[in-house]
């Protein structure tokens, strides 16, 4: 199968059309560059569309004491001081302007009585801080950016999956991919590339992530020579659906707790009193997820292996107005009327704190011409992300990566792509066909998910992590032989999965290796064999890089800024009290 | 565990047929779960779109037992037990393969609609009750089920002359935004073809977001167009709306 392929040339290509990619594309094309936006799904269907609870920004519309300093402090405390301080600062400072900008571009947030943007409480945020639209904030964000973007002359390539970045020496100069619809190949030449591919939740069995969350950007960047940061920190959202089986893992927004929802075990106890009496249900996600897990493990769980979450005391009218999609989700998928009875919920793999290491100001990775933004990057959230801090991250750093890539592209020379690299990328994709006795990609995927779920999950220990790494080596061998026996290249999901597995295996291995190395418990990373904080690890992040055919895991000091030290000290002092 | 027979459309623009698959039924299962099971067990190359599995992204639209619905929101226990489950692609759009259709036309239409344009002095102080209606329209997840069911597109294939209910909703969300300053009525009347809608309300019935497409978006838009461009036509409108000879709903 020696195919011809089409070629497109742009100044900048952006891989991923969630909030981060769209915002980057808008900025890039506004500065006059020929910009392409590429995504695996249709435009407007990226994961961002599913975000529910809100976007965090210290607008101070409801709690007038709020300001960027407090948002910065909350973010760093939530991240257990492993965040890149500069990123957390830029995020807290710029989020309010990005939210107001969304409003000017047509987003319609819920209102305060004075007619301003309404804000709600969320775990780990000192003040009411999340601008929202009921429980469909992500839809509002993506639609607003999409409608802004399409009128700006961005070239959109949808249902197109990138499988490799192309390089010219050290520098990235384009990407190779296939059209989902036809299975034909396509080459993009570009002076700069922005990765905005979102998360990696599909590595786990129980996840709130869609099929797209296979860590493509993490893997593409890693293979091109960029560093992965904080990969051991995988956020398990405390409240996913646990029943019926088909919807296990589906998210139940934290807004339920933000609006007053209470967690109870099968004895009717509000068990958060034991784990975080000060913040209760609105403690940080790592704490609540571990609490629920522990309650279930110790026999105080709900019938389907979760706990109870109850919002019915707020009254039917209020619940339907503020949490309409949760109301429908439970009513239609689980036969539960949440205005009258409690939901059953349990932890679900939700978000990757870890990702490509980037410069805070520009989104640049260490590979020339390669930029990144959104969930596929690391640094902003440290050891644990606060709810609502992702949507704001997308628009703050999406814009910055768009600018960074544009600046770079303006002075970069024309890209040259290497025919041999394209041949090899095409060969990899066609190689999945016609393998006799091929490994079934669906089976391998399930095995991978089960391994990650049971051995690299909420609680970890050395023997499990070592066993996981051994298994992953086995899976990598099996992946050499995955293939599709029947069918052709038009819209063939089995074929697509063969390639996605490659990316998931890279992410899974990076997570497991970093988790083994971090011998302490912090944020989303809990080691049964090292249950305490450790001073050394409190000052260090882990970097995973490609070293020949191996993965190298190294510790490096947390990126701090001297001017922010007083704010950090102040927060530490407050939390000690 | 019980099993059900699924008849799933397999094929492409060159032709195809319904193929039978046995599916093991679990409690609370939706049609999309069954499709995934078929992919895992029998047909790894079965083409379908999905993302959220929670009725939030509008990707998994199909015709289930002949009715346009989201596969992720259609429970098996809500379908007649004594029959097989029939799953076909949306009929109003060109077929790509199996359950996947070419919906690019919708994106072309959206591009024709001038975007939100606030005045330079817009304050963005808006009360909740002034934005309730716009928020209703903005709930749209672009599943295009309303486009699929609307006879103007489905039977008469008048795509070049009619935006379809989804994009009438989109126009309404802009026209009714308190801070917007543009007038899109001429576009609605000419290219948008708002007059082609004869208020059958089929679109409203299939909308998974329960947007009152006809009553809240299309009818008010029709009224605005009529008021501005052809007053005499209000008579026809009244007849169509069944509001009698005189006065009634179209009066402002
Ligand atoms: C159910 C749910 C609710 C959430 N609620 C909230 C919330 O209330 N507040 C909050 O702040 N955060 C929330 N989050 C987190 C937040 O939504 C995500 O972290 C964020 O949307 C990720 O955005 P992104 O732009 O980085 O990527 P995504 O939105 O995931 O988009 C990734 C894009 O990359 C494309 N892509 C991926 N791989 C490739 C490839 N190989 N080739 C081409 N294209 C590719 C995809 O097609 C897609 O367009 C929620 C997450 C979930 C799952
Ligand atoms: S009400 Fe109008 S837009 Fe809706 S289905 Fe009927 S004709 Fe089409
Ligand atoms: S208006 Fe309703 S039916 Fe039509 S596309 Fe939007 S959500 Fe779907
Ligand atoms: S999968 Fe998103 S609406 Fe069905």
Short mmCIF file of C-alpha atoms and ligand atoms in Angstrom, two decimals, chain A residues 15-21 38-41 46-56 122 130 137 142 160-163 196-199 208-209 211-212 214 216-217 220 251 253 285 350-351 373-376 385-392 394 503, ligand 1:
data_model
loop_
_atom_site.label_atom_id
_atom_site.label_comp_id
_atom_site.label_asym_id
_atom_site.label_seq_id
_atom_site.Cartn_x
_atom_site.Cartn_y
_atom_site.Cartn_z
CA UNK A 15 -3.14 20.08 16.98
CA UNK A 16 -6.26 19.92 19.09
CA UNK A 17 -9.46 21.98 19.01
CA UNK A 18 -10.50 22.02 22.65
CA UNK A 19 -10.43 25.26 24.60
CA UNK A 20 -6.63 25.49 24.50
CA UNK A 21 -6.25 24.78 20.78
CA UNK A 38 -6.50 20.03 13.40
CA UNK A 39 -8.67 17.71 15.49
CA UNK A 40 -9.62 14.04 15.77
CA UNK A 41 -13.36 14.70 16.21
CA UNK A 46 -13.55 18.11 21.98
CA UNK A 47 -13.41 17.13 25.59
CA UNK A 48 -13.79 20.73 26.68
CA UNK A 49 -17.45 20.53 25.68
CA UNK A 50 -18.04 18.20 28.64
CA UNK A 51 -16.73 20.52 31.33
CA UNK A 52 -19.50 21.25 33.71
CA UNK A 53 -18.89 23.23 36.87
CA UNK A 54 -17.22 26.41 35.79
CA UNK A 55 -14.15 28.48 35.02
CA UNK A 56 -12.11 29.88 37.91
CA UNK A 122 -15.74 25.03 44.49
CA UNK A 130 -16.25 29.90 39.36
CA UNK A 137 -19.79 25.71 31.20
CA UNK A 142 -16.09 25.84 23.26
CA UNK A 160 -7.90 14.17 11.10
CA UNK A 161 -5.56 12.33 13.48
CA UNK A 162 -1.90 13.26 13.77
CA UNK A 163 0.38 10.28 14.38
CA UNK A 196 -3.27 21.07 22.55
CA UNK A 197 -4.43 17.47 22.60
CA UNK A 198 -5.93 17.23 26.08
CA UNK A 199 -5.71 14.35 28.55
CA UNK A 208 -14.62 10.47 32.75
CA UNK A 209 -12.65 10.94 29.53
CA UNK A 211 -12.14 8.11 23.42
CA UNK A 212 -10.00 11.09 22.46
CA UNK A 214 -5.32 8.85 24.72
CA UNK A 216 -1.47 11.79 21.96
CA UNK A 217 0.17 15.15 22.58
CA UNK A 220 4.03 13.07 20.28
CA UNK A 251 -18.61 12.62 35.76
CA UNK A 253 -19.74 17.65 38.59
CA UNK A 285 -10.19 16.45 45.11
CA UNK A 350 -10.36 12.54 35.32
CA UNK A 351 -7.39 14.74 34.62
CA UNK A 373 -1.04 24.37 25.98
CA UNK A 374 -3.93 22.96 28.00
CA UNK A 375 -4.23 19.58 29.67
CA UNK A 376 -1.33 18.08 27.70
CA UNK A 385 -5.64 20.56 40.21
CA UNK A 386 -8.43 22.63 41.70
CA UNK A 387 -11.78 22.39 39.96
CA UNK A 388 -12.36 25.19 37.49
CA UNK A 389 -8.64 25.83 37.06
CA UNK A 390 -8.52 23.90 33.82
CA UNK A 391 -10.93 25.96 31.75
CA UNK A 392 -9.10 29.10 32.86
CA UNK A 394 -6.96 26.72 28.56
CA UNK A 503 0.48 6.72 22.80
C1 LIG C 1 -16.64 15.53 32.42
C2 LIG C 1 -15.62 16.57 32.65
C3 LIG C 1 -15.95 17.75 33.32
C4 LIG C 1 -15.03 18.74 33.54
N1 LIG C 1 -15.40 19.88 34.17
C5 LIG C 1 -14.50 20.88 34.33
C6 LIG C 1 -14.89 22.13 34.93
O1 LIG C 1 -16.04 22.32 35.32
N2 LIG C 1 -13.97 23.09 35.04
C7 LIG C 1 -12.69 22.94 34.61
O2 LIG C 1 -11.91 23.87 34.72
N3 LIG C 1 -12.29 21.78 34.04
C8 LIG C 1 -13.16 20.75 33.89
N4 LIG C 1 -12.75 19.58 33.30
C9 LIG C 1 -11.41 19.48 32.75
C10 LIG C 1 -11.33 20.17 31.42
O3 LIG C 1 -12.56 20.07 30.76
C11 LIG C 1 -10.28 19.61 30.50
O4 LIG C 1 -9.09 19.50 31.19
C12 LIG C 1 -10.06 20.54 29.34
O5 LIG C 1 -11.25 20.74 28.65
C13 LIG C 1 -9.01 20.06 28.37
O6 LIG C 1 -8.96 20.97 27.29
P1 LIG C 1 -7.85 20.93 26.16
O7 LIG C 1 -8.10 22.09 25.28
O8 LIG C 1 -6.51 20.80 26.78
O9 LIG C 1 -8.12 19.58 25.41
P2 LIG C 1 -9.48 18.86 24.91
O10 LIG C 1 -10.67 19.70 25.10
O11 LIG C 1 -9.44 17.51 25.50
O12 LIG C 1 -9.25 18.78 23.37
C14 LIG C 1 -8.26 17.98 22.81
C15 LIG C 1 -8.28 18.19 21.33
O13 LIG C 1 -7.17 17.57 20.74
C16 LIG C 1 -7.56 16.79 19.65
N5 LIG C 1 -6.58 15.73 19.48
C17 LIG C 1 -6.13 14.87 20.42
N6 LIG C 1 -5.23 14.04 19.88
C18 LIG C 1 -5.10 14.39 18.57
C19 LIG C 1 -4.34 13.89 17.48
N7 LIG C 1 -3.52 12.86 17.61
N8 LIG C 1 -4.50 14.47 16.26
C20 LIG C 1 -5.37 15.50 16.10
N9 LIG C 1 -6.10 16.01 17.10
C21 LIG C 1 -5.97 15.46 18.32
C22 LIG C 1 -8.94 16.34 20.00
O14 LIG C 1 -9.65 15.98 18.84
C23 LIG C 1 -9.50 17.59 20.63
O15 LIG C 1 -9.94 18.49 19.64
C24 LIG C 1 -13.69 18.57 33.09
C25 LIG C 1 -13.35 17.40 32.44
C26 LIG C 1 -14.28 16.40 32.23
C27 LIG C 1 -13.88 15.13 31.58
#
